[in-house]
GROMACS .gro file of C-alpha atoms in nm:
model
   72
    1MET     CA    1  -5.911  11.575   6.512
    2ILE     CA    2  -6.213  11.399   6.368
    3ILE     CA    3  -6.223  11.022   6.313
    4GLN     CA    4  -6.488  10.858   6.097
    5ILE     CA    5  -6.568  10.491   6.158
    6ILE     CA    6  -6.784  10.316   5.898
    7LEU     CA    7  -6.945   9.984   5.987
    8MET     CA    8  -7.189   9.812   5.753
    9GLN     CA    9  -7.490  10.050   5.752
   10MET     CA   10  -7.360  10.273   6.031
   11THR     CA   11  -7.120  10.567   6.037
   12VAL     CA   12  -6.981  10.718   6.356
   13VAL     CA   13  -6.799  11.051   6.343
   14VAL     CA   14  -6.600  11.129   6.659
   15ASP     CA   15  -6.456  11.475   6.720
   16VAL     CA   16  -6.218  11.389   7.002
   17LYS     CA   17  -6.114  11.748   7.070
   18ALA     CA   18  -6.473  11.876   7.097
   19GLY     CA   19  -6.593  11.555   7.264
   20THR     CA   20  -6.881  11.511   7.020
   21VAL     CA   21  -7.013  11.203   6.843
   22GLN     CA   22  -7.247  11.186   6.544
   23VAL     CA   23  -7.412  10.855   6.460
   24LYS     CA   24  -7.571  10.786   6.121
   25GLY     CA   25  -7.748  10.454   6.115
   26ASP     CA   26  -7.828  10.217   6.397
   27THR     CA   27  -7.624   9.997   6.630
   28ALA     CA   28  -7.875   9.719   6.552
   29ASP     CA   29  -7.680   9.677   6.228
   30LEU     CA   30  -7.389   9.551   6.438
   31GLY     CA   31  -7.592   9.244   6.532
   32GLY     CA   32  -7.725   9.123   6.862
   33GLN     CA   33  -7.811   9.324   7.167
   34ALA     CA   34  -7.510   9.218   7.374
   35ILE     CA   35  -7.421   9.575   7.468
   36SER     CA   36  -7.613   9.901   7.471
   37ARG     CA   37  -7.599  10.175   7.210
   38ASP     CA   38  -7.416  10.398   7.461
   39SER     CA   39  -7.156  10.127   7.516
   40TYR     CA   40  -7.096  10.105   7.142
   41ILE     CA   41  -7.056  10.483   7.124
   42ASP     CA   42  -6.808  10.478   7.416
   43MET     CA   43  -6.614  10.204   7.238
   44PHE     CA   44  -6.595  10.412   6.919
   45LYS     CA   45  -6.482  10.718   7.115
   46ASN     CA   46  -6.206  10.513   7.278
   47GLN     CA   47  -6.100  10.371   6.941
   48ALA     CA   48  -6.083  10.720   6.792
   49LYS     CA   49  -5.862  10.838   7.078
   50PHE     CA   50  -5.640  10.529   7.033
   51PHE     CA   51  -5.599  10.602   6.661
   52ILE     CA   52  -5.503  10.962   6.731
   53ASP     CA   53  -5.268  10.882   7.020
   54ASN     CA   54  -5.092  10.620   6.807
   55HIS     CA   55  -5.082  10.827   6.486
   56ILE     CA   56  -5.298  10.577   6.297
   57SER     CA   57  -5.438  10.756   5.993
   58ASN     CA   58  -5.589  10.448   5.828
   59PRO     CA   59  -5.769  10.224   6.081
   60ARG     CA   60  -5.873   9.971   5.816
   61GLU     CA   61  -5.509   9.922   5.714
   62TYR     CA   62  -5.407   9.900   6.080
   63TYR     CA   63  -5.660   9.621   6.151
   64ASN     CA   64  -5.572   9.438   5.827
   65GLU     CA   65  -5.206   9.438   5.933
   66LEU     CA   66  -5.300   9.298   6.274
   67ILE     CA   67  -5.507   9.021   6.118
   68ASN     CA   68  -5.248   8.934   5.853
   69ASN     CA   69  -4.965   8.918   6.108
   70LEU     CA   70  -5.126   8.694   6.368
   71PRO     CA   71  -4.890   8.431   6.508
   72GLU     CA   72  -4.969   8.079   6.396
   0.00000   0.00000   0.00000
Protein backbone atom coordinates (compact mmCIF):
# COMPACT_ATOMS: atom_id res chain seq x y z
CA MET A 1 0.00 0.00 0.00
CA ILE A 2 1.16 3.51 -0.80
CA ILE A 3 0.44 6.47 1.49
CA GLN A 4 0.88 10.05 0.33
CA ILE A 5 1.45 12.74 2.95
CA ILE A 6 1.21 16.36 1.80
CA LEU A 7 2.61 19.10 4.03
CA MET A 8 2.76 22.71 2.89
CA GLN A 9 5.32 22.61 0.04
CA MET A 10 6.38 19.01 0.63
CA THR A 11 4.94 15.67 -0.46
CA VAL A 12 6.11 12.34 0.91
CA VAL A 13 5.04 9.12 -0.79
CA VAL A 14 5.65 6.00 1.31
CA ASP A 15 5.35 2.52 -0.20
CA VAL A 16 5.25 0.51 3.02
CA LYS A 17 5.31 -2.87 1.30
CA ALA A 18 8.36 -2.04 -0.84
CA GLY A 19 9.96 0.03 1.93
CA THR A 20 10.54 3.02 -0.34
CA VAL A 21 10.05 6.73 0.26
CA GLN A 22 9.88 9.52 -2.31
CA VAL A 23 10.21 13.11 -1.13
CA LYS A 24 9.17 16.07 -3.27
CA GLY A 25 10.08 19.35 -1.67
CA ASP A 26 12.21 20.05 1.36
CA THR A 27 11.90 19.41 5.09
CA ALA A 28 12.98 23.04 5.59
CA ASP A 29 9.37 23.90 4.73
CA LEU A 30 8.36 22.24 8.00
CA GLY A 31 10.14 24.99 9.93
CA GLY A 32 13.13 24.92 12.21
CA GLN A 33 15.97 22.47 12.28
CA ALA A 34 14.88 20.64 15.42
CA ILE A 35 15.23 17.22 13.82
CA SER A 36 17.09 15.92 10.79
CA ARG A 37 15.63 15.19 7.37
CA ASP A 38 16.12 11.45 8.01
CA SER A 39 14.18 11.74 11.27
CA TYR A 40 11.30 13.40 9.43
CA ILE A 41 11.33 10.63 6.83
CA ASP A 42 11.31 7.95 9.56
CA MET A 43 8.38 9.73 11.20
CA PHE A 44 6.43 9.73 7.91
CA LYS A 45 7.19 6.04 7.37
CA ASN A 46 5.90 5.24 10.86
CA GLN A 47 2.77 7.33 10.28
CA ALA A 48 2.09 5.52 7.00
CA LYS A 49 2.38 2.16 8.73
CA PHE A 50 0.05 3.38 11.51
CA PHE A 51 -2.56 4.47 8.95
CA ILE A 52 -2.42 1.11 7.21
CA ASP A 53 -2.44 -0.96 10.41
CA ASN A 54 -5.45 1.00 11.68
CA HIS A 55 -7.34 1.06 8.36
CA ILE A 56 -7.21 4.86 8.15
CA SER A 57 -7.87 5.82 4.54
CA ASN A 58 -8.15 9.56 5.13
CA PRO A 59 -5.43 10.84 7.51
CA ARG A 60 -6.64 14.44 7.30
CA GLU A 61 -10.11 13.40 8.47
CA TYR A 62 -8.56 11.23 11.20
CA TYR A 63 -6.51 14.16 12.59
CA ASN A 64 -9.47 16.56 12.30
CA GLU A 65 -11.57 14.14 14.36
CA LEU A 66 -8.84 13.95 17.00
CA ILE A 67 -8.59 17.73 17.21
CA ASN A 68 -12.35 18.28 17.27
CA ASN A 69 -12.89 15.68 20.00
CA LEU A 70 -10.26 16.82 22.49
CA PRO A 71 -11.47 16.75 26.10
CA GLU A 72 -11.99 20.18 27.60
